[in-house]
Amino acid sequence: AQSVTQLDSQVPVFEEAPVELRCNYSSSVSVYLFWYVQYPNQGLQLLLKYLSGSTLVKGINGFEAEFNKSQTSFHLRKPSVHISDTAEYFCAVCPGNTGKLIFGQGTTLQVKP
Amino acid sequence: DVKVTQSSRYLVKRTGEKVFLECVQDMDHENMFWYRQDPGLGLRLIYFSYDVKMKEKGDIPEGYSVSREKKERFSLILESASTNQTSMYLCASTGGSGSPGANVLTFGAGSRLTVL
């Protein structure tokens, strides 16, 4: 069975500081990997995805993530955050080509002025 | 852009009532999903459908059923609502295997259900 663990439930950070949101997964098959963002009172929006190819993936709003197969990780990073990045972030894996995403518990990013 | 529309953003129902949550997508996607979102638990898959009139159980199907009579519409049904079904419900869709955007879910805005 597949599972996703987001290691931090809340990450407070000051504006313009760098941030890393951690995600580890377990799977016995190859997976596709995703990060989604949810702003207050909205649905989930795709930030970035890893399907194949380069392990460093760039997404919207200056975010990037690196797929590390040996560590089974897909950590999300941004070099300088803004107040508007305050939101909940979800890591997800899709085993094979099923379309069925398995989500982590979510990490709330709180950007302080 | 794909649009997934959930008909009700906020609902308040009483215990024992039958509840329908409707979801419509406009991009001819084969696959549709219903997730439930609770704080600290992330999103959990309730039911999904790979085609019209097809449905498959997800991880937490108990107390729910679904209907997919048309390709663009996927309904979640709570036959007899209970207080532990108070939650945010998210609908999503994606193209079939081999299609552009396969495995990339597009979500609706969510339906927040309160059962009293």
PDB file of C-alpha atoms in Angstrom:
ATOM      1  CA  ALA A   1       0.000   0.000   0.000  1.00  0.00           C
ATOM      2  CA  GLN A   2       1.052   3.551  -0.605  1.00  0.00           C
ATOM      3  CA  SER A   3       1.211   6.298   1.988  1.00  0.00           C
ATOM      4  CA  VAL A   4       2.313   9.908   2.268  1.00  0.00           C
ATOM      5  CA  THR A   5       3.710  11.631   5.337  1.00  0.00           C
ATOM      6  CA  GLN A   6       4.071  15.364   5.644  1.00  0.00           C
ATOM      7  CA  LEU A   7       6.486  15.785   8.482  1.00  0.00           C
ATOM      8  CA  ASP A   8       5.310  19.173   9.732  1.00  0.00           C
ATOM      9  CA  SER A   9       1.712  20.107  10.438  1.00  0.00           C
ATOM     10  CA  GLN A  10       2.549  23.818  10.749  1.00  0.00           C
ATOM     11  CA  VAL A  11       5.492  25.845   9.496  1.00  0.00           C
ATOM     12  CA  PRO A  12       5.753  29.464  10.686  1.00  0.00           C
ATOM     13  CA  VAL A  13       8.204  31.628   8.757  1.00  0.00           C
ATOM     14  CA  PHE A  14       8.937  35.318   8.325  1.00  0.00           C
ATOM     15  CA  GLU A  15       8.315  37.088   5.050  1.00  0.00           C
ATOM     16  CA  GLU A  16      11.226  36.882   2.562  1.00  0.00           C
ATOM     17  CA  ALA A  17      12.768  33.922   4.395  1.00  0.00           C
ATOM     18  CA  PRO A  18      13.299  30.574   2.625  1.00  0.00           C
ATOM     19  CA  VAL A  19      11.013  27.657   3.400  1.00  0.00           C
ATOM     20  CA  GLU A  20      11.001  23.902   2.947  1.00  0.00           C
ATOM     21  CA  LEU A  21       7.905  21.738   3.404  1.00  0.00           C
ATOM     22  CA  ARG A  22       8.812  18.099   3.798  1.00  0.00           C
ATOM     23  CA  CYS A  23       7.087  15.116   2.232  1.00  0.00           C
ATOM     24  CA  ASN A  24       8.004  11.448   2.367  1.00  0.00           C
ATOM     25  CA  TYR A  25       6.148   8.611   0.710  1.00  0.00           C
ATOM     26  CA  SER A  26       6.149   4.850   0.627  1.00  0.00           C
ATOM     27  CA  SER A  27       5.208   2.773  -2.367  1.00  0.00           C
ATOM     28  CA  SER A  28       6.044  -0.590  -3.852  1.00  0.00           C
ATOM     29  CA  VAL A  29       5.392   0.691  -7.382  1.00  0.00           C
ATOM     30  CA  SER A  30       6.568   3.700  -9.314  1.00  0.00           C
ATOM     31  CA  VAL A  31       4.626   6.842  -8.531  1.00  0.00           C
ATOM     32  CA  TYR A  32       3.795  10.259  -9.816  1.00  0.00           C
ATOM     33  CA  LEU A  33       4.190  13.046  -7.255  1.00  0.00           C
ATOM     34  CA  PHE A  34       2.288  16.270  -6.718  1.00  0.00           C
ATOM     35  CA  TRP A  35       2.057  19.325  -4.517  1.00  0.00           C
ATOM     36  CA  TYR A  36      -1.255  21.148  -4.209  1.00  0.00           C
ATOM     37  CA  VAL A  37      -2.035  24.413  -2.410  1.00  0.00           C
ATOM     38  CA  GLN A  38      -5.309  25.370  -0.759  1.00  0.00           C
ATOM     39  CA  TYR A  39      -6.023  28.995   0.036  1.00  0.00           C
ATOM     40  CA  PRO A  40      -8.716  29.728   2.647  1.00  0.00           C
ATOM     41  CA  ASN A  41     -12.225  28.764   1.545  1.00  0.00           C
ATOM     42  CA  GLN A  42     -11.043  27.450  -1.802  1.00  0.00           C
ATOM     43  CA  GLY A  43     -10.455  24.105  -3.469  1.00  0.00           C
ATOM     44  CA  LEU A  44      -7.020  22.659  -4.162  1.00  0.00           C
ATOM     45  CA  GLN A  45      -4.834  24.103  -6.892  1.00  0.00           C
ATOM     46  CA  LEU A  46      -1.918  22.282  -8.504  1.00  0.00           C
ATOM     47  CA  LEU A  47       1.467  23.784  -7.605  1.00  0.00           C
ATOM     48  CA  LEU A  48       3.719  21.344  -9.420  1.00  0.00           C
ATOM     49  CA  LYS A  49       4.064  17.728 -10.458  1.00  0.00           C
ATOM     50  CA  TYR A  50       6.720  15.132 -11.112  1.00  0.00           C
ATOM     51  CA  LEU A  51       5.798  12.594 -13.768  1.00  0.00           C
ATOM     52  CA  SER A  52       9.210  11.693 -15.204  1.00  0.00           C
ATOM     53  CA  GLY A  53      12.486  13.246 -16.347  1.00  0.00           C
ATOM     54  CA  SER A  54      14.381  15.867 -14.359  1.00  0.00           C
ATOM     55  CA  THR A  55      14.085  15.343 -10.635  1.00  0.00           C
ATOM     56  CA  LEU A  56      13.971  19.089  -9.986  1.00  0.00           C
ATOM     57  CA  VAL A  57      10.512  20.367 -10.788  1.00  0.00           C
ATOM     58  CA  LYS A  58       9.503  24.002 -10.969  1.00  0.00           C
ATOM     59  CA  GLY A  59       5.952  25.108 -10.323  1.00  0.00           C
ATOM     60  CA  ILE A  60       3.846  28.211 -10.013  1.00  0.00           C
ATOM     61  CA  ASN A  61       4.496  31.122  -7.647  1.00  0.00           C
ATOM     62  CA  GLY A  62       8.254  30.434  -7.441  1.00  0.00           C
ATOM     63  CA  PHE A  63       7.956  27.026  -5.785  1.00  0.00           C
ATOM     64  CA  GLU A  64      10.088  24.040  -6.704  1.00  0.00           C
ATOM     65  CA  ALA A  65      10.440  20.466  -5.492  1.00  0.00           C
ATOM     66  CA  GLU A  66      13.025  17.747  -5.825  1.00  0.00           C
ATOM     67  CA  PHE A  67      12.217  14.086  -6.271  1.00  0.00           C
ATOM     68  CA  ASN A  68      14.666  11.906  -4.378  1.00  0.00           C
ATOM     69  CA  LYS A  69      13.991   8.281  -5.149  1.00  0.00           C
ATOM     70  CA  SER A  70      16.526   6.831  -2.716  1.00  0.00           C
ATOM     71  CA  GLN A  71      15.116   8.903   0.145  1.00  0.00           C
ATOM     72  CA  THR A  72      11.516   8.526  -1.109  1.00  0.00           C
ATOM     73  CA  SER A  73      11.046  12.229  -0.611  1.00  0.00           C
ATOM     74  CA  PHE A  74       9.531  15.123  -2.542  1.00  0.00           C
ATOM     75  CA  HIS A  75      10.240  18.252  -0.499  1.00  0.00           C
ATOM     76  CA  LEU A  76       8.799  21.592  -1.559  1.00  0.00           C
ATOM     77  CA  ARG A  77      10.970  24.726  -1.410  1.00  0.00           C
ATOM     78  CA  LYS A  78      10.762  28.434  -2.018  1.00  0.00           C
ATOM     79  CA  PRO A  79      13.761  30.756  -1.603  1.00  0.00           C
ATOM     80  CA  SER A  80      11.752  33.768  -0.430  1.00  0.00           C
ATOM     81  CA  VAL A  81       8.151  33.605   0.755  1.00  0.00           C
ATOM     82  CA  HIS A  82       5.448  36.272   0.654  1.00  0.00           C
ATOM     83  CA  ILE A  83       2.504  36.900   2.927  1.00  0.00           C
ATOM     84  CA  SER A  84       0.286  35.664   0.089  1.00  0.00           C
ATOM     85  CA  ASP A  85       1.886  32.208   0.332  1.00  0.00           C
ATOM     86  CA  THR A  86       0.032  31.627   3.602  1.00  0.00           C
ATOM     87  CA  ALA A  87      -2.065  28.549   2.854  1.00  0.00           C
ATOM     88  CA  GLU A  88      -2.292  24.819   3.390  1.00  0.00           C
ATOM     89  CA  TYR A  89      -0.058  22.634   1.243  1.00  0.00           C
ATOM     90  CA  PHE A  90      -0.707  19.016   0.367  1.00  0.00           C
ATOM     91  CA  CYS A  91       1.711  16.454  -0.980  1.00  0.00           C
ATOM     92  CA  ALA A  92       0.205  13.586  -2.966  1.00  0.00           C
ATOM     93  CA  VAL A  93       1.309  10.439  -4.770  1.00  0.00           C
ATOM     94  CA  CYS A  94      -0.372   8.580  -7.583  1.00  0.00           C
ATOM     95  CA  PRO A  95       0.628   4.915  -7.883  1.00  0.00           C
ATOM     96  CA  GLY A  96       1.215   4.033 -11.493  1.00  0.00           C
ATOM     97  CA  ASN A  97      -1.298   5.367 -13.989  1.00  0.00           C
ATOM     98  CA  THR A  98      -4.409   4.982 -11.834  1.00  0.00           C
ATOM     99  CA  GLY A  99      -5.395   8.616 -11.387  1.00  0.00           C
ATOM    100  CA  LYS A 100      -6.063   7.836  -7.713  1.00  0.00           C
ATOM    101  CA  LEU A 101      -4.114  10.308  -5.626  1.00  0.00           C
ATOM    102  CA  ILE A 102      -3.175   9.583  -2.037  1.00  0.00           C
ATOM    103  CA  PHE A 103      -2.719  12.716   0.016  1.00  0.00           C
ATOM    104  CA  GLY A 104      -0.642  13.616   3.031  1.00  0.00           C
ATOM    105  CA  GLN A 105      -2.105  15.257   6.114  1.00  0.00           C
ATOM    106  CA  GLY A 106      -1.278  18.757   4.946  1.00  0.00           C
ATOM    107  CA  THR A 107       1.132  21.462   6.152  1.00  0.00           C
ATOM    108  CA  THR A 108      -0.061  24.915   7.085  1.00  0.00           C
ATOM    109  CA  LEU A 109       2.433  27.564   6.018  1.00  0.00           C
ATOM    110  CA  GLN A 110       2.087  30.735   8.091  1.00  0.00           C
ATOM    111  CA  VAL A 111       4.048  33.654   6.706  1.00  0.00           C
ATOM    112  CA  LYS A 112       4.533  36.458   9.217  1.00  0.00           C
ATOM    113  CA  PRO A 113       5.383  40.064   8.384  1.00  0.00           C
TER     114      PRO A 113
ATOM    115  CA  ASP B   1      -9.084  25.570 -18.309  1.00  0.00           C
ATOM    116  CA  VAL B   2     -10.921  22.667 -16.773  1.00  0.00           C
ATOM    117  CA  LYS B   3     -13.722  23.736 -14.557  1.00  0.00           C
ATOM    118  CA  VAL B   4     -15.187  21.586 -11.830  1.00  0.00           C
ATOM    119  CA  THR B   5     -18.315  23.025 -10.267  1.00  0.00           C
ATOM    120  CA  GLN B   6     -19.825  21.899  -6.994  1.00  0.00           C
ATOM    121  CA  SER B   7     -23.387  23.077  -6.725  1.00  0.00           C
ATOM    122  CA  SER B   8     -23.459  23.907  -3.022  1.00  0.00           C
ATOM    123  CA  ARG B   9     -20.677  25.662  -1.129  1.00  0.00           C
ATOM    124  CA  TYR B  10     -22.358  25.418   2.271  1.00  0.00           C
ATOM    125  CA  LEU B  11     -25.081  23.072   3.485  1.00  0.00           C
ATOM    126  CA  VAL B  12     -26.654  22.519   6.873  1.00  0.00           C
ATOM    127  CA  LYS B  13     -28.646  19.324   7.330  1.00  0.00           C
ATOM    128  CA  ARG B  14     -30.193  17.400  10.193  1.00  0.00           C
ATOM    129  CA  THR B  15     -29.279  13.919  11.334  1.00  0.00           C
ATOM    130  CA  GLY B  16     -31.077  11.321   9.259  1.00  0.00           C
ATOM    131  CA  GLU B  17     -31.674  13.525   6.238  1.00  0.00           C
ATOM    132  CA  LYS B  18     -30.724  12.384   2.756  1.00  0.00           C
ATOM    133  CA  VAL B  19     -28.070  14.649   1.257  1.00  0.00           C
ATOM    134  CA  PHE B  20     -27.049  15.090  -2.365  1.00  0.00           C
ATOM    135  CA  LEU B  21     -23.774  16.754  -3.332  1.00  0.00           C
ATOM    136  CA  GLU B  22     -23.510  17.503  -7.024  1.00  0.00           C
ATOM    137  CA  CYS B  23     -20.398  17.919  -9.121  1.00  0.00           C
ATOM    138  CA  VAL B  24     -20.134  18.849 -12.799  1.00  0.00           C
ATOM    139  CA  GLN B  25     -17.008  19.105 -14.974  1.00  0.00           C
ATOM    140  CA  ASP B  26     -16.866  20.668 -18.410  1.00  0.00           C
ATOM    141  CA  MET B  27     -13.810  19.094 -20.051  1.00  0.00           C
ATOM    142  CA  ASP B  28     -15.057  15.658 -21.002  1.00  0.00           C
ATOM    143  CA  HIS B  29     -12.941  13.955 -18.331  1.00  0.00           C
ATOM    144  CA  GLU B  30     -13.372  10.228 -17.902  1.00  0.00           C
ATOM    145  CA  ASN B  31     -12.408  10.053 -14.236  1.00  0.00           C
ATOM    146  CA  MET B  32     -14.163  11.704 -11.330  1.00  0.00           C
ATOM    147  CA  PHE B  33     -13.490  11.507  -7.616  1.00  0.00           C
ATOM    148  CA  TRP B  34     -15.036  12.458  -4.289  1.00  0.00           C
ATOM    149  CA  TYR B  35     -12.738  13.244  -1.379  1.00  0.00           C
ATOM    150  CA  ARG B  36     -13.456  14.215   2.176  1.00  0.00           C
ATOM    151  CA  GLN B  37     -11.170  16.735   3.900  1.00  0.00           C
ATOM    152  CA  ASP B  38     -10.789  16.904   7.676  1.00  0.00           C
ATOM    153  CA  PRO B  39      -8.198  18.838   9.727  1.00  0.00           C
ATOM    154  CA  GLY B  40      -5.111  16.765  10.444  1.00  0.00           C
ATOM    155  CA  LEU B  41      -6.278  13.943   8.180  1.00  0.00           C
ATOM    156  CA  GLY B  42      -5.731  15.492   4.776  1.00  0.00           C
ATOM    157  CA  LEU B  43      -7.943  14.272   1.943  1.00  0.00           C
ATOM    158  CA  ARG B  44      -9.420  10.806   1.981  1.00  0.00           C
ATOM    159  CA  LEU B  45     -10.945   9.157  -1.067  1.00  0.00           C
ATOM    160  CA  ILE B  46     -14.610   8.197  -0.712  1.00  0.00           C
ATOM    161  CA  TYR B  47     -15.599   6.972  -4.180  1.00  0.00           C
ATOM    162  CA  PHE B  48     -14.397   7.330  -7.730  1.00  0.00           C
ATOM    163  CA  SER B  49     -15.598   6.588 -11.226  1.00  0.00           C
ATOM    164  CA  TYR B  50     -13.676   5.792 -14.398  1.00  0.00           C
ATOM    165  CA  ASP B  51     -16.698   5.918 -16.697  1.00  0.00           C
ATOM    166  CA  VAL B  52     -20.427   6.503 -16.877  1.00  0.00           C
ATOM    167  CA  LYS B  53     -22.376   4.140 -14.627  1.00  0.00           C
ATOM    168  CA  MET B  54     -19.155   2.825 -13.148  1.00  0.00           C
ATOM    169  CA  LYS B  55     -18.156   3.382  -9.556  1.00  0.00           C
ATOM    170  CA  GLU B  56     -15.503   2.057  -7.231  1.00  0.00           C
ATOM    171  CA  LYS B  57     -15.040   2.358  -3.509  1.00  0.00           C
ATOM    172  CA  GLY B  58     -12.241   4.432  -2.149  1.00  0.00           C
ATOM    173  CA  ASP B  59     -10.761   4.269   1.319  1.00  0.00           C
ATOM    174  CA  ILE B  60     -13.783   5.444   3.325  1.00  0.00           C
ATOM    175  CA  PRO B  61     -16.999   4.528   1.443  1.00  0.00           C
ATOM    176  CA  GLU B  62     -19.120   3.621   4.472  1.00  0.00           C
ATOM    177  CA  GLY B  63     -22.224   5.777   4.767  1.00  0.00           C
ATOM    178  CA  TYR B  64     -21.905   7.119   1.222  1.00  0.00           C
ATOM    179  CA  SER B  65     -23.022   6.174  -2.267  1.00  0.00           C
ATOM    180  CA  VAL B  66     -22.495   7.775  -5.669  1.00  0.00           C
ATOM    181  CA  SER B  67     -24.200   8.124  -9.006  1.00  0.00           C
ATOM    182  CA  ARG B  68     -22.723   8.773 -12.437  1.00  0.00           C
ATOM    183  CA  GLU B  69     -25.486   8.768 -15.039  1.00  0.00           C
ATOM    184  CA  LYS B  70     -23.745  11.244 -17.344  1.00  0.00           C
ATOM    185  CA  LYS B  71     -20.063  11.670 -18.082  1.00  0.00           C
ATOM    186  CA  GLU B  72     -19.902  15.230 -16.784  1.00  0.00           C
ATOM    187  CA  ARG B  73     -21.812  14.697 -13.527  1.00  0.00           C
ATOM    188  CA  PHE B  74     -20.832  12.776 -10.407  1.00  0.00           C
ATOM    189  CA  SER B  75     -23.099  12.899  -7.367  1.00  0.00           C
ATOM    190  CA  LEU B  76     -22.277  11.966  -3.791  1.00  0.00           C
ATOM    191  CA  ILE B  77     -25.199  10.744  -1.695  1.00  0.00           C
ATOM    192  CA  LEU B  78     -25.473  10.488   2.060  1.00  0.00           C
ATOM    193  CA  GLU B  79     -28.464   8.200   2.568  1.00  0.00           C
ATOM    194  CA  SER B  80     -28.906   9.130   6.225  1.00  0.00           C
ATOM    195  CA  ALA B  81     -26.632  11.928   7.335  1.00  0.00           C
ATOM    196  CA  SER B  82     -24.856  11.629  10.673  1.00  0.00           C
ATOM    197  CA  THR B  83     -22.925  14.179  12.698  1.00  0.00           C
ATOM    198  CA  ASN B  84     -19.626  12.437  11.955  1.00  0.00           C
ATOM    199  CA  GLN B  85     -20.155  13.255   8.292  1.00  0.00           C
ATOM    200  CA  THR B  86     -19.760  16.959   9.016  1.00  0.00           C
ATOM    201  CA  SER B  87     -16.841  17.824   6.782  1.00  0.00           C
ATOM    202  CA  MET B  88     -15.551  19.500   3.630  1.00  0.00           C
ATOM    203  CA  TYR B  89     -16.274  17.483   0.503  1.00  0.00           C
ATOM    204  CA  LEU B  90     -14.136  17.968  -2.596  1.00  0.00           C
ATOM    205  CA  CYS B  91     -14.902  16.751  -6.084  1.00  0.00           C
ATOM    206  CA  ALA B  92     -12.151  16.322  -8.681  1.00  0.00           C
ATOM    207  CA  SER B  93     -11.740  15.091 -12.227  1.00  0.00           C
ATOM    208  CA  THR B  94      -8.971  14.018 -14.565  1.00  0.00           C
ATOM    209  CA  GLY B  95      -8.560  12.709 -18.078  1.00  0.00           C
ATOM    210  CA  GLY B  96      -8.232   9.017 -18.776  1.00  0.00           C
ATOM    211  CA  SER B  97      -5.020   7.060 -19.055  1.00  0.00           C
ATOM    212  CA  GLY B  98      -2.929   8.329 -21.952  1.00  0.00           C
ATOM    213  CA  SER B  99      -4.729  11.652 -22.240  1.00  0.00           C
ATOM    214  CA  PRO B 100      -3.027  14.993 -21.646  1.00  0.00           C
ATOM    215  CA  GLY B 101      -3.276  15.795 -17.978  1.00  0.00           C
ATOM    216  CA  ALA B 102      -3.953  12.203 -16.971  1.00  0.00           C
ATOM    217  CA  ASN B 103      -3.361  11.753 -13.239  1.00  0.00           C
ATOM    218  CA  VAL B 104      -3.494  15.523 -12.661  1.00  0.00           C
ATOM    219  CA  LEU B 105      -6.602  16.227 -10.609  1.00  0.00           C
ATOM    220  CA  THR B 106      -8.594  19.414 -11.032  1.00  0.00           C
ATOM    221  CA  PHE B 107     -10.671  20.223  -7.972  1.00  0.00           C
ATOM    222  CA  GLY B 108     -13.915  22.010  -7.348  1.00  0.00           C
ATOM    223  CA  ALA B 109     -14.162  24.699  -4.666  1.00  0.00           C
ATOM    224  CA  GLY B 110     -15.610  22.296  -2.130  1.00  0.00           C
ATOM    225  CA  SER B 111     -18.889  21.794  -0.296  1.00  0.00           C
ATOM    226  CA  ARG B 112     -18.842  22.339   3.449  1.00  0.00           C
ATOM    227  CA  LEU B 113     -21.503  20.152   5.039  1.00  0.00           C
ATOM    228  CA  THR B 114     -22.661  20.560   8.628  1.00  0.00           C
ATOM    229  CA  VAL B 115     -24.912  17.868  10.082  1.00  0.00           C
ATOM    230  CA  LEU B 116     -26.766  18.886  13.242  1.00  0.00           C
TER     231      LEU B 116
END
